[in-house]
Coordinates of C-alpha atoms in Angstrom, one line a residue:
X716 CA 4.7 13.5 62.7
X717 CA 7.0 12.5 65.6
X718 CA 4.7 9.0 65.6
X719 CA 3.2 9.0 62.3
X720 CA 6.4 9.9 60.2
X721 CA 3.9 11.3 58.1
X722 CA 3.0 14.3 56.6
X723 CA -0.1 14.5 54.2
X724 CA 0.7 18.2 52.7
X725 CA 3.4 17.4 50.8
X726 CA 5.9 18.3 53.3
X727 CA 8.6 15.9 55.1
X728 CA 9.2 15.1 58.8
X729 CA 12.0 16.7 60.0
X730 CA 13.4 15.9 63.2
X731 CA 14.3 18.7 65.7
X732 CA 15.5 16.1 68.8
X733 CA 14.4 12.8 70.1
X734 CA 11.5 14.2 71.7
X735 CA 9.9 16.6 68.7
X736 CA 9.9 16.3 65.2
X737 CA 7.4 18.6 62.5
X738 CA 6.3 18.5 59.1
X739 CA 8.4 20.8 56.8
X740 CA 8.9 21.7 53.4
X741 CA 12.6 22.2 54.3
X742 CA 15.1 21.6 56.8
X743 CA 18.4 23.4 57.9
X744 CA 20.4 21.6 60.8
X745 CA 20.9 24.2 63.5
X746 CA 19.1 27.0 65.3
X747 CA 15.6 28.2 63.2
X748 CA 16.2 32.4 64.3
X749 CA 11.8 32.0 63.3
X750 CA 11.6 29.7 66.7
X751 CA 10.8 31.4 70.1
X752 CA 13.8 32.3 72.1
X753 CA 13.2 29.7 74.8
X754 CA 12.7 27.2 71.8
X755 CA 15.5 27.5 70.1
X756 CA 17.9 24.5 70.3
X757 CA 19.5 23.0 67.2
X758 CA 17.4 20.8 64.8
X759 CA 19.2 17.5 63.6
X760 CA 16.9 17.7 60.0
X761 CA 17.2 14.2 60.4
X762 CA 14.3 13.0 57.7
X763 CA 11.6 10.3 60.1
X764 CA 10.5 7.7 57.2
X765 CA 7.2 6.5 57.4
X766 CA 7.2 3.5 59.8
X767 CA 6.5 0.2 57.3
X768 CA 2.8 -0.4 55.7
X769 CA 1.1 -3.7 57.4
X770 CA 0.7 -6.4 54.5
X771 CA -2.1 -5.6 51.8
X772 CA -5.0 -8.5 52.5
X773 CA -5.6 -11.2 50.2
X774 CA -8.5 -11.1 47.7
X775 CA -11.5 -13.8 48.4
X776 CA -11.9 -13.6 44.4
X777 CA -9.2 -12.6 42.7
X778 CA -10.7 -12.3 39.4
X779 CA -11.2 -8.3 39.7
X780 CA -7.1 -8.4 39.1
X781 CA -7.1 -10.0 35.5
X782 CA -5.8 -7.2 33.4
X783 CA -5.0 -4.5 35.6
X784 CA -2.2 -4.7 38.0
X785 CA 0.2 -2.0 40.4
X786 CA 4.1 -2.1 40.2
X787 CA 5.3 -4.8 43.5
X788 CA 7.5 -1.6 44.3
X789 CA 8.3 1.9 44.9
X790 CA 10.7 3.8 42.8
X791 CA 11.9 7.3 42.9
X792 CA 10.8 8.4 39.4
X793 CA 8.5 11.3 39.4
X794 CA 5.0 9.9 39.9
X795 CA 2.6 10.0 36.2
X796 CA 0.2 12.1 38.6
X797 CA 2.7 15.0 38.9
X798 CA 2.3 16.2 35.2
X799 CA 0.1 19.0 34.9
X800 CA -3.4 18.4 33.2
X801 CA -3.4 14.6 34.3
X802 CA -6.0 13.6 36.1
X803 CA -9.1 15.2 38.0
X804 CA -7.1 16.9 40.3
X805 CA -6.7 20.3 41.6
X806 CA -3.0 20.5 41.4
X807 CA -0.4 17.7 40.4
X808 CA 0.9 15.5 43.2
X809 CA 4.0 17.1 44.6
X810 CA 7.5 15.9 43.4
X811 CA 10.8 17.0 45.0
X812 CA 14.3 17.9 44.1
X813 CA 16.7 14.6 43.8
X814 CA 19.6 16.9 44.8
X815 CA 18.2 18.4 47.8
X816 CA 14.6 16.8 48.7
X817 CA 12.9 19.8 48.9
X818 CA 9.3 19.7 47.3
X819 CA 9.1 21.7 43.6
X820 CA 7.0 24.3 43.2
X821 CA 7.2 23.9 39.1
X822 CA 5.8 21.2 38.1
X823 CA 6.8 20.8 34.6
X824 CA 10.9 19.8 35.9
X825 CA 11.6 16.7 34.4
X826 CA 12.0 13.3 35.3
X827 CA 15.4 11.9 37.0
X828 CA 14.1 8.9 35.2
X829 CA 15.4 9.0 31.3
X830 CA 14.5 13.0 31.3
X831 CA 17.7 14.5 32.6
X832 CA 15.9 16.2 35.3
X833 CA 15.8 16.9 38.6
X834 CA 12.4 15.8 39.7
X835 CA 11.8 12.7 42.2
X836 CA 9.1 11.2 44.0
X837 CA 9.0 12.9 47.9
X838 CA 10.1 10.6 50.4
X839 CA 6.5 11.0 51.9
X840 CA 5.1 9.2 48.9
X841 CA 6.0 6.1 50.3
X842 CA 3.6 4.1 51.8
X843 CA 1.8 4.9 55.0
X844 CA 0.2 3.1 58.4
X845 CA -3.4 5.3 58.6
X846 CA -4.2 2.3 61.5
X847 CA -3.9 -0.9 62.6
X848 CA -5.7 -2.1 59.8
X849 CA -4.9 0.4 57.2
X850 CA -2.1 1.0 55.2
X851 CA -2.1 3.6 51.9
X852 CA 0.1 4.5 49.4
X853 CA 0.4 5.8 45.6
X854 CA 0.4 3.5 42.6
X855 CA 1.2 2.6 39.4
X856 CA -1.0 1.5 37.1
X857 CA -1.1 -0.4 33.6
X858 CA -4.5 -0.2 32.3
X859 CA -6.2 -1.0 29.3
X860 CA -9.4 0.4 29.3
X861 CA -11.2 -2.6 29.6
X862 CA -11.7 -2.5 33.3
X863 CA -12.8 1.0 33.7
X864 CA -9.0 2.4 34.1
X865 CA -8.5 4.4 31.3
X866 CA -4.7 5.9 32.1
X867 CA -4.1 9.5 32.7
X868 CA -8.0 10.3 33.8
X869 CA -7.6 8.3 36.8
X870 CA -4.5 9.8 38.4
X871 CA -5.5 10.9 41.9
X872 CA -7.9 8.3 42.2
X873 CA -8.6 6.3 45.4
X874 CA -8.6 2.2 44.6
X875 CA -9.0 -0.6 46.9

């Protein structure tokens, strides 16, 4: 993740020094004892964010937009998708700690947003370069029905 500054399992990228940096669930700055002797220098746990998505191209037609539409940004509520039972999914997306940005292993925690919880979106929800010309990232929809988005089934769901 040392280039990327992406991790796809959930995890973050932690950085050990300038030169080496590894997708983690968590990070303690210092020495990691689990690291080979010769390997073991101190890790900064500085947190690599994903380097910035290259603009999303402009529809030829922009008809197919005209009653469905994603949020123009990226809050730190925890995503719709991280519910369980929503969606056809095999597990809910991960959401992490506010406190401490570690990913949650239970994911009925509530909301930081209106739920008094603890539960956030990861820092590696945000937006991603896959290459030159391809960028990804989660979204928010508001769907009717009408367009073939019917709400909670479509959590998970790949759009273009």
């Amino acid at each position: 993740c040392q280039d990327s500054r992406c991790c796809t399992d959930g995890s973050m990228c932690f950085e050990k020094h300038a030169y080496y940096a590894q997708c983690r669930p968590s990070c303690t700055p210092g020495i990691h004892s689990e690291e080979e002797p010769e390997q073991q220098t101190p890790w900064s746990c500085q947190v690599l964010s994903p380097v910035a998505p290259t603009p999303a191209p402009v529809p030829v037609d922009p008809s197919w937009m005209t009653g469905t539409y994603t949020t123009g940004y990226w809050d730190c509520c925890k995503p719709s998708c991280s519910w369980p039972g929503k969606g056809k999914l095999r597990k809910p997306v991960l959401s992490c700690d506010a406190s401490t940005g570690n990913v949650l292993s239970d994911a009925n925690v509530a909301s930081v947003c209106g739920n008094g919880g603890t539960a956030t979106s990861c820092s590696s929800n945000q937006p991603f370069v896959v290459t030159s010309n391809l960028s990804m990232g989660f979204a928010a929809a508001a769907v009717s029905g009408s367009h073939g988005l019917t709400g909670e089934e479509n959590c998970g769901q790949c759009f273009e």
